[in-house]
């Protein structure tokens, strides 16, 4: 039938239908025989019934899709995939039959029934995995139907989608379609079918399907818009497919959604595999339509979060591939593609006598006769070598000649048809247009497909699809329709042009990639990227995280994308995201490419440095690592600001961050670099250039730091290498590493000294202090280890070099800091020099003396006095000069001099001389009279009218007491210090008194440290056995502890002072005392808990740090004082609110003031169930006061607010709190209710009281299961006005005690109701809780944070007379009855309006009515007083069933 000479009488429909039906049955039988599952069932060794008919039916109709997805089927398919020889032979014949049927489709027009039956048979072949040949033939038949029978296209697309659902889905889907000339690359058969269907949507004109010539092209009935219509038809087919697929995805259930997602993922993966392969131009169109739909309502704009997340994943993968192809194309150097980049030039810029392919000069044996390009025969490939040697024309010139001839034909045809004017014809004929370079490259690709591809309809449709795409992008396409048709059949038209040159496939792929960058799909990358960046600002953290991962995949393809301003702005915005995971992912995105692209990293370094202060631990650590990597990859980068941010975390609350900071600076500054670094600095220094650069980095960082204390910490920890992991420490630190580290520190100090000389010598302005940061850096190293400043060859080098700078005449703050640092370095180094030069010692002594007497900055004077005492001791100068100065200043103080400035200076200097020079002056014959000096201070200056002199005298006394600590044990001095620390004195005196104690403790601590390391700073002989046997008397821990214990209560009182600075000073003392272990730590726990709420951030952080350390060491001490700490925090809260400058904000939201501190305390005890239960129980016990200890009602309100604000994390926590509340209610509610009723009945008769009760009802309390009240309280008869016990005989103290207890229980019940609402706890949850059962793992706690705990409308004031007791009783009864409501079953909504209040007359009813109604008793005018607390839910509930259910009300099972 397929023969072209076959008579038309043979094409009978019945005969064709029988052939198709026969083919269908044969294909079904072969599928059944080829099915691994079917063969496994019918193996002879197994006695299993033959189910072939069922499987055959399933295979035909499709319900086997679920069976095909089972693991057993997969295993069987993998275990045996061969078919028998007979089946294989039958399949071969069926393939031949399908091929004939395909030809028949183009020979005769078949009926719809035949077409549908044939299509269904072909689709069935895809349900078996190992029939690839038959499936390929089926694809050809389906595509032919798709192109020839356009009315069935929607049906074929639907069948393709149904086939998708039947096929198994997994990440590694079965891919059996082999790609031409592609090693190890395969795609799914269903994907190949989809691509071919789209390519066959662009129907090739019938006149061009056979052998053609130029006349056929000219006479072809093709409209100029036909290629565009073909492209639109392909786009429509893509839209039809993807729209149906995405609609089913969004409408699927959760399990089916994962299946649909896997199907789409596999399709997209296959399409990306064949993207830019020459044979599959439709892949780009299919993906383009998918992206357009995903950018609209089917994806990023969908209301379904899952759909939006999936769209982001797909778009991220597609965009990353587009970017990867763009980068690869930009890096491609193929000589053919140079025509595209050199378009507009003369085309002669190629190298002469060089191979255009490999750029080699030797062995050239081919040259193009037209353009002169040279080639190696091997570079051109075996296929094109013979042609070039014969024709001597390169592919570019050959295709250029082809297109020029076709253009000339088109111009002649236009002239003949009269479609141009005579002028334009003559102009064009005289000067033919030059062929564009893009057209030449396109023609090379078409020629490759025509020569290298299979000579079938698929090849023709592929080339026509390319021409339709290029026609769409050509602005002059309508004028060149004949030109495009001629390009499709150029080989047949130009028969005398010789054989076309076949280029290697690798070149064809590169050409396809380059041409693909110019289509609309690749141009859509910017839009996809823009919408992904917009998704980074979504409200949902899940979507933001997905979008960030999508952007990360794009950046992986080309890290230069990070340099885009849009990307930079979006990524930096995620640095401040509310979710820690998103912030960390954003940093990870940048940090992953810092080392490879440091220029990109520099754009982000400032924002990354800001994240070093992030609240998230992982974010801080990642930011530090990013900057470390950037500095390591680009040492010349200016990262001073980043260094400042990193070193600011050296005292981070997390030990891992502290270790990371020290390790970072070790790697950047102190670690010996790999390789040789012997190059020295060019200024004649002996320090290597690498050390000099590190030194400058340290100094630049110090210039921007407020102080050098963090640098000291870094140097100290690096010198001892204590930041190393515990495993490294346990194995032992390599001694060579320590030696190398010390050597580098010594070289840094040496370089600092050199720079000090260079900077000051080159200073143009003498008033500027350029050497200050170098001196400060040197001081930091000297503080950690003074031996670093003592070179072995010249130990006194630093002293000799720095001493002349003491003569500086500049008098400003910078100069004072310079002198102070220089003097400190000299003071630290002097005791370690065995024989300092005498000339330097004498000159140094004179300089120090002059500055002590004359310098205007007391910090410099302090340093001078300390250094002078060290010099007098270590250099053997004796105490003469010190005694002289003491006498001078004492005379000034004891004289009649009224110069306040001189007196203040004399007081300052006298105290420091006695403090630092006391040990040396003990060796003198002239003994100091300390009582006389102290008496002078008390008599003349501590009582002075001048407040400044009074503070200075107190400072002098503190310095004297450091030298003579035993004086602090004397009663007179004790009274003086206690008076200084009392609450009524000026805050400046309190600060100075605390500072004196702090200096004493620090002096004692430094002395103990020096003794433990064997480096006693003072060596002297002590005269007399009665003296304290340590240097300056500070090292005796016994006397030190005794002194502190004397003043400990005063110090703790000052910890809660109203002044911020006073609290800070007192807390610093507590820190030192706890570190030295001078007092029992339990004594300061309440005060530290109170300081957790300090509005000064530094105080609250330090208090929390001390509490954490204490809890780790002494958990029992800590937990036992939590209740006292809460009461202390309330006292501190009240005093601070009334005095602090933030009082206005605090009063608007009081709980916000204490919530952060309470939250921190609860979080670090929450890990232990017993600890957290003790904490909660200690607070609940405050509501159970005894007769000796009753807190204020405001304190109870404070406790209730604290309990409501605790950050509960598991259901066990609020349930225990409710359990503890129930315990209190059970033991106290009945008695309190009875007492209140008694007091109320004394005022007026029962029926006159604003509540309706029955005899015996007062002790019946409605309650939830598991809560039982005391029902054993006897009934109290109603009293009348003639009762002998009148109101005048009532003890109001007892009345107020009962009302106090009622208010306490009322607060607990309100708190209980709040917990049940917020955490959605029902009565069943509360009843099921038991302390004996461990918490259930995996339980989550859902909190409704929008519900506030508000008790502002409750009456919590104690009654002043007996008549006010009724309102307390009424409120108490109300909350007791409301407690019986199961509030946990109602979901509160803050948007719900407040219910309309009922009239007060409704509650003034008879006893029988009020018992039967919802409120469970009369409530008077306060019926709706708690509506503000109830944030939603129905207030009017019918409790008649509960009231009548006596079983629930009267159960008396006692809970323990």
Short mmCIF file of C-alpha atoms in Angstrom, two decimals, residues 543-832:
data_model
loop_
_atom_site.label_atom_id
_atom_site.label_comp_id
_atom_site.label_asym_id
_atom_site.label_seq_id
_atom_site.Cartn_x
_atom_site.Cartn_y
_atom_site.Cartn_z
CA UNK A 543 9.84 30.52 50.28
CA UNK A 544 12.72 32.83 51.13
CA UNK A 545 14.96 29.85 51.87
CA UNK A 546 13.94 28.18 48.60
CA UNK A 547 14.61 31.35 46.63
CA UNK A 548 17.98 31.72 48.29
CA UNK A 549 18.92 28.19 47.29
CA UNK A 550 17.81 28.94 43.73
CA UNK A 551 19.97 32.05 43.61
CA UNK A 552 22.81 29.99 45.07
CA UNK A 553 22.58 27.54 42.17
CA UNK A 554 22.84 30.45 39.73
CA UNK A 555 25.84 31.82 41.59
CA UNK A 556 27.44 28.39 41.47
CA UNK A 557 27.25 28.59 37.69
CA UNK A 558 28.79 32.06 37.59
CA UNK A 559 30.01 33.69 40.82
CA UNK A 560 30.25 37.00 38.99
CA UNK A 561 26.47 37.21 39.38
CA UNK A 562 27.13 38.30 42.96
CA UNK A 563 28.57 41.50 41.56
CA UNK A 564 25.20 42.44 40.03
CA UNK A 565 23.70 45.32 41.99
CA UNK A 566 20.28 43.67 42.06
CA UNK A 567 21.71 40.43 43.41
CA UNK A 568 23.90 42.25 45.91
CA UNK A 569 20.99 44.27 47.25
CA UNK A 570 18.77 41.17 47.56
CA UNK A 571 21.43 38.99 49.20
CA UNK A 572 22.45 41.72 51.63
CA UNK A 573 18.79 42.11 52.52
CA UNK A 574 18.74 38.44 53.55
CA UNK A 575 21.68 39.11 55.85
CA UNK A 576 19.09 40.79 58.10
CA UNK A 577 16.37 38.19 57.64
CA UNK A 578 14.24 37.31 60.65
CA UNK A 579 15.08 33.60 60.27
CA UNK A 580 18.54 32.53 61.41
CA UNK A 581 18.65 29.76 58.80
CA UNK A 582 18.04 32.25 55.99
CA UNK A 583 20.74 34.61 57.28
CA UNK A 584 23.20 31.76 57.52
CA UNK A 585 22.30 30.53 54.02
CA UNK A 586 22.82 34.04 52.62
CA UNK A 587 26.26 34.22 54.22
CA UNK A 588 27.04 30.74 52.96
CA UNK A 589 26.14 31.88 49.47
CA UNK A 590 28.72 34.66 49.59
CA UNK A 591 31.34 32.75 51.57
CA UNK A 592 31.41 29.85 49.15
CA UNK A 593 32.97 32.04 46.45
CA UNK A 594 35.13 34.39 48.49
CA UNK A 595 38.38 32.55 47.86
CA UNK A 596 37.86 32.12 44.11
CA UNK A 597 36.46 35.61 43.49
CA UNK A 598 37.88 38.00 46.11
CA UNK A 599 36.88 41.03 44.04
CA UNK A 600 33.25 40.00 44.46
CA UNK A 601 33.75 39.32 48.16
CA UNK A 602 35.04 42.86 48.72
CA UNK A 603 31.63 44.24 47.75
CA UNK A 604 30.01 42.30 50.58
CA UNK A 605 32.64 42.58 53.26
CA UNK A 606 31.04 45.47 55.13
CA UNK A 607 27.64 43.81 55.36
CA UNK A 608 29.24 40.51 56.27
CA UNK A 609 31.21 42.24 59.02
CA UNK A 610 27.96 43.57 60.48
CA UNK A 611 26.71 39.99 60.88
CA UNK A 612 29.54 39.27 63.30
CA UNK A 613 27.28 40.81 65.95
CA UNK A 614 24.30 38.66 64.91
CA UNK A 615 22.20 36.99 67.59
CA UNK A 616 22.50 33.64 65.82
CA UNK A 617 25.55 31.63 66.84
CA UNK A 618 25.95 29.96 63.45
CA UNK A 619 25.61 33.31 61.68
CA UNK A 620 28.36 34.91 63.75
CA UNK A 621 30.72 32.00 63.15
CA UNK A 622 30.04 31.90 59.43
CA UNK A 623 30.66 35.65 59.08
CA UNK A 624 34.00 35.34 60.85
CA UNK A 625 35.04 32.44 58.62
CA UNK A 626 34.10 34.36 55.48
CA UNK A 627 36.30 37.31 56.40
CA UNK A 628 39.10 34.95 57.37
CA UNK A 629 38.91 33.24 53.98
CA UNK A 630 38.82 36.57 52.18
CA UNK A 631 41.89 37.84 53.98
CA UNK A 632 43.74 34.58 53.37
CA UNK A 633 42.98 34.63 49.64
CA UNK A 634 43.72 38.32 49.19
CA UNK A 635 46.27 39.51 51.79
CA UNK A 636 46.43 43.04 50.36
CA UNK A 637 42.74 43.69 51.00
CA UNK A 638 41.89 46.50 53.39
CA UNK A 639 39.90 44.63 56.02
CA UNK A 640 40.47 46.91 58.98
CA UNK A 641 36.77 47.43 59.64
CA UNK A 642 36.18 43.69 59.47
CA UNK A 643 39.03 43.04 61.92
CA UNK A 644 37.47 45.49 64.36
CA UNK A 645 34.15 43.64 64.16
CA UNK A 646 35.79 40.24 64.60
CA UNK A 647 37.90 41.23 67.61
CA UNK A 648 34.83 42.73 69.26
CA UNK A 649 33.55 39.15 69.69
CA UNK A 650 36.62 37.99 71.61
CA UNK A 651 34.49 38.14 74.75
CA UNK A 652 31.43 36.54 73.16
CA UNK A 653 29.09 34.63 75.43
CA UNK A 654 29.71 31.47 73.41
CA UNK A 655 33.07 29.79 73.97
CA UNK A 656 33.14 28.45 70.40
CA UNK A 657 32.95 31.99 69.01
CA UNK A 658 35.71 33.17 71.32
CA UNK A 659 37.91 30.29 70.19
CA UNK A 660 37.12 30.99 66.55
CA UNK A 661 38.09 34.66 66.92
CA UNK A 662 41.44 33.74 68.46
CA UNK A 663 42.04 31.05 65.86
CA UNK A 664 41.24 33.51 63.09
CA UNK A 665 43.83 36.03 64.27
CA UNK A 666 46.30 33.23 64.87
CA UNK A 667 46.00 32.17 61.25
CA UNK A 668 46.16 35.74 59.99
CA UNK A 669 48.94 37.15 62.19
CA UNK A 670 50.73 34.66 64.37
CA UNK A 671 50.93 31.46 62.36
CA UNK A 672 54.13 30.81 60.43
CA UNK A 673 53.19 31.05 56.73
CA UNK A 674 54.08 28.30 54.31
CA UNK A 675 56.88 28.90 51.87
CA UNK A 676 59.85 31.21 52.09
CA UNK A 677 59.36 34.74 53.40
CA UNK A 678 62.91 35.95 53.77
CA UNK A 679 62.36 39.27 52.01
CA UNK A 680 63.15 42.09 54.44
CA UNK A 681 61.69 45.56 54.66
CA UNK A 682 63.45 48.04 52.37
CA UNK A 683 64.08 50.61 55.14
CA UNK A 684 67.02 48.70 56.54
CA UNK A 685 65.01 46.72 59.06
CA UNK A 686 65.83 43.14 60.00
CA UNK A 687 62.14 42.28 60.14
CA UNK A 688 60.66 40.32 57.19
CA UNK A 689 58.24 42.13 54.93
CA UNK A 690 55.49 39.67 55.82
CA UNK A 691 55.81 40.52 59.54
CA UNK A 692 55.82 44.23 58.73
CA UNK A 693 52.51 43.93 56.86
CA UNK A 694 50.90 42.05 59.74
CA UNK A 695 52.14 44.72 62.14
CA UNK A 696 50.54 47.45 60.07
CA UNK A 697 47.27 45.53 60.06
CA UNK A 698 47.32 45.38 63.85
CA UNK A 699 48.03 49.10 64.12
CA UNK A 700 45.36 50.04 61.59
CA UNK A 701 42.85 48.01 63.55
CA UNK A 702 43.84 49.71 66.81
CA UNK A 703 43.25 53.13 65.29
CA UNK A 704 39.55 52.31 64.97
CA UNK A 705 39.13 50.60 68.34
CA UNK A 706 38.02 52.42 71.49
CA UNK A 707 40.60 50.57 73.61
CA UNK A 708 43.19 47.85 73.31
CA UNK A 709 41.68 45.40 75.79
CA UNK A 710 40.34 42.99 73.11
CA UNK A 711 43.78 42.91 71.49
CA UNK A 712 45.31 42.01 74.84
CA UNK A 713 42.90 39.10 75.16
CA UNK A 714 43.73 37.85 71.67
CA UNK A 715 47.49 38.06 72.26
CA UNK A 716 47.19 36.36 75.63
CA UNK A 717 45.13 33.44 74.32
CA UNK A 718 47.35 33.03 71.27
CA UNK A 719 50.55 32.91 73.29
CA UNK A 720 49.19 30.05 75.37
CA UNK A 721 47.28 28.47 72.43
CA UNK A 722 44.28 27.74 74.63
CA UNK A 723 41.87 28.13 71.70
CA UNK A 724 43.01 24.82 70.26
CA UNK A 725 40.61 21.86 70.50
CA UNK A 726 40.75 19.71 73.61
CA UNK A 727 42.00 16.77 71.61
CA UNK A 728 45.02 18.77 70.46
CA UNK A 729 45.72 19.96 73.99
CA UNK A 730 45.43 16.43 75.33
CA UNK A 731 47.92 15.17 72.75
CA UNK A 732 50.34 17.91 73.69
CA UNK A 733 51.18 21.14 71.93
CA UNK A 734 54.25 21.04 69.74
CA UNK A 735 57.08 23.01 71.34
CA UNK A 736 58.28 24.21 67.95
CA UNK A 737 54.87 25.80 67.38
CA UNK A 738 55.14 27.70 70.66
CA UNK A 739 58.69 28.79 69.88
CA UNK A 740 57.68 29.99 66.43
CA UNK A 741 54.76 31.88 67.90
CA UNK A 742 56.92 33.70 70.45
CA UNK A 743 59.48 34.49 67.77
CA UNK A 744 56.83 36.15 65.60
CA UNK A 745 55.53 38.17 68.56
CA UNK A 746 59.07 39.35 69.31
CA UNK A 747 59.50 40.39 65.69
CA UNK A 748 56.18 42.26 65.78
CA UNK A 749 57.32 44.15 68.90
CA UNK A 750 60.64 44.90 67.22
CA UNK A 751 58.84 46.24 64.15
CA UNK A 752 56.57 48.37 66.33
CA UNK A 753 59.62 49.94 67.94
CA UNK A 754 61.14 50.65 64.52
CA UNK A 755 57.94 52.23 63.31
CA UNK A 756 57.73 54.45 66.37
CA UNK A 757 61.10 55.94 65.46
CA UNK A 758 60.25 56.28 61.76
CA UNK A 759 56.85 57.85 62.27
CA UNK A 760 57.98 60.48 64.76
CA UNK A 761 61.06 61.39 62.73
CA UNK A 762 58.94 61.92 59.62
CA UNK A 763 56.18 63.87 61.35
CA UNK A 764 55.69 67.31 59.79
CA UNK A 765 53.56 68.70 62.60
CA UNK A 766 55.06 68.37 66.04
CA UNK A 767 51.66 68.74 67.70
CA UNK A 768 50.39 65.54 66.14
CA UNK A 769 51.09 62.19 67.79
CA UNK A 770 51.58 59.75 64.93
CA UNK A 771 53.25 57.07 67.01
CA UNK A 772 50.36 56.59 69.44
CA UNK A 773 48.77 53.47 67.84
CA UNK A 774 52.20 51.83 67.61
CA UNK A 775 52.86 52.54 71.28
CA UNK A 776 49.42 51.22 72.26
CA UNK A 777 50.03 48.02 70.30
CA UNK A 778 53.42 47.61 71.96
CA UNK A 779 51.78 48.13 75.34
CA UNK A 780 49.26 45.37 74.59
CA UNK A 781 52.05 42.87 73.89
CA UNK A 782 53.95 44.05 76.97
CA UNK A 783 50.90 43.61 79.22
CA UNK A 784 50.61 39.98 78.16
CA UNK A 785 54.32 39.15 78.35
CA UNK A 786 56.96 41.82 79.09
CA UNK A 787 59.74 39.43 78.03
CA UNK A 788 58.71 40.01 74.41
CA UNK A 789 60.23 43.48 74.76
CA UNK A 790 63.57 42.26 76.08
CA UNK A 791 65.81 41.21 73.18
CA UNK A 792 68.49 38.74 74.09
CA UNK A 793 71.22 40.76 72.39
CA UNK A 794 70.23 44.09 73.98
CA UNK A 795 67.81 43.73 76.93
CA UNK A 796 67.57 47.47 77.59
CA UNK A 797 66.91 48.42 73.98
CA UNK A 798 63.22 49.24 74.47
CA UNK A 799 63.87 51.34 77.59
CA UNK A 800 66.72 53.27 75.98
CA UNK A 801 64.67 53.89 72.83
CA UNK A 802 61.46 54.97 74.55
CA UNK A 803 62.93 57.07 77.36
CA UNK A 804 63.57 60.21 75.22
CA UNK A 805 59.87 60.40 74.37
CA UNK A 806 59.15 61.27 78.04
CA UNK A 807 60.44 64.76 77.33
CA UNK A 808 57.65 65.51 74.92
CA UNK A 809 56.19 68.97 75.50
CA UNK A 810 52.79 68.48 73.93
CA UNK A 811 49.98 68.70 76.47
CA UNK A 812 46.84 67.07 75.09
CA UNK A 813 44.92 63.86 75.48
CA UNK A 814 46.82 61.99 72.77
CA UNK A 815 50.17 62.99 74.24
CA UNK A 816 49.00 61.92 77.68
CA UNK A 817 47.97 58.52 76.34
CA UNK A 818 51.31 58.22 74.57
CA UNK A 819 53.24 58.96 77.74
CA UNK A 820 51.08 56.62 79.78
CA UNK A 821 51.70 53.73 77.39
CA UNK A 822 55.45 54.40 77.19
CA UNK A 823 55.76 54.59 80.96
CA UNK A 824 53.81 51.33 81.30
CA UNK A 825 56.17 49.52 78.91
CA UNK A 826 59.21 50.85 80.79
CA UNK A 827 57.65 49.92 84.12
CA UNK A 828 56.96 46.36 82.93
CA UNK A 829 60.41 45.85 81.39
CA UNK A 830 62.59 47.43 84.11
CA UNK A 831 62.28 44.65 86.73
CA UNK A 832 63.40 42.09 84.14
#
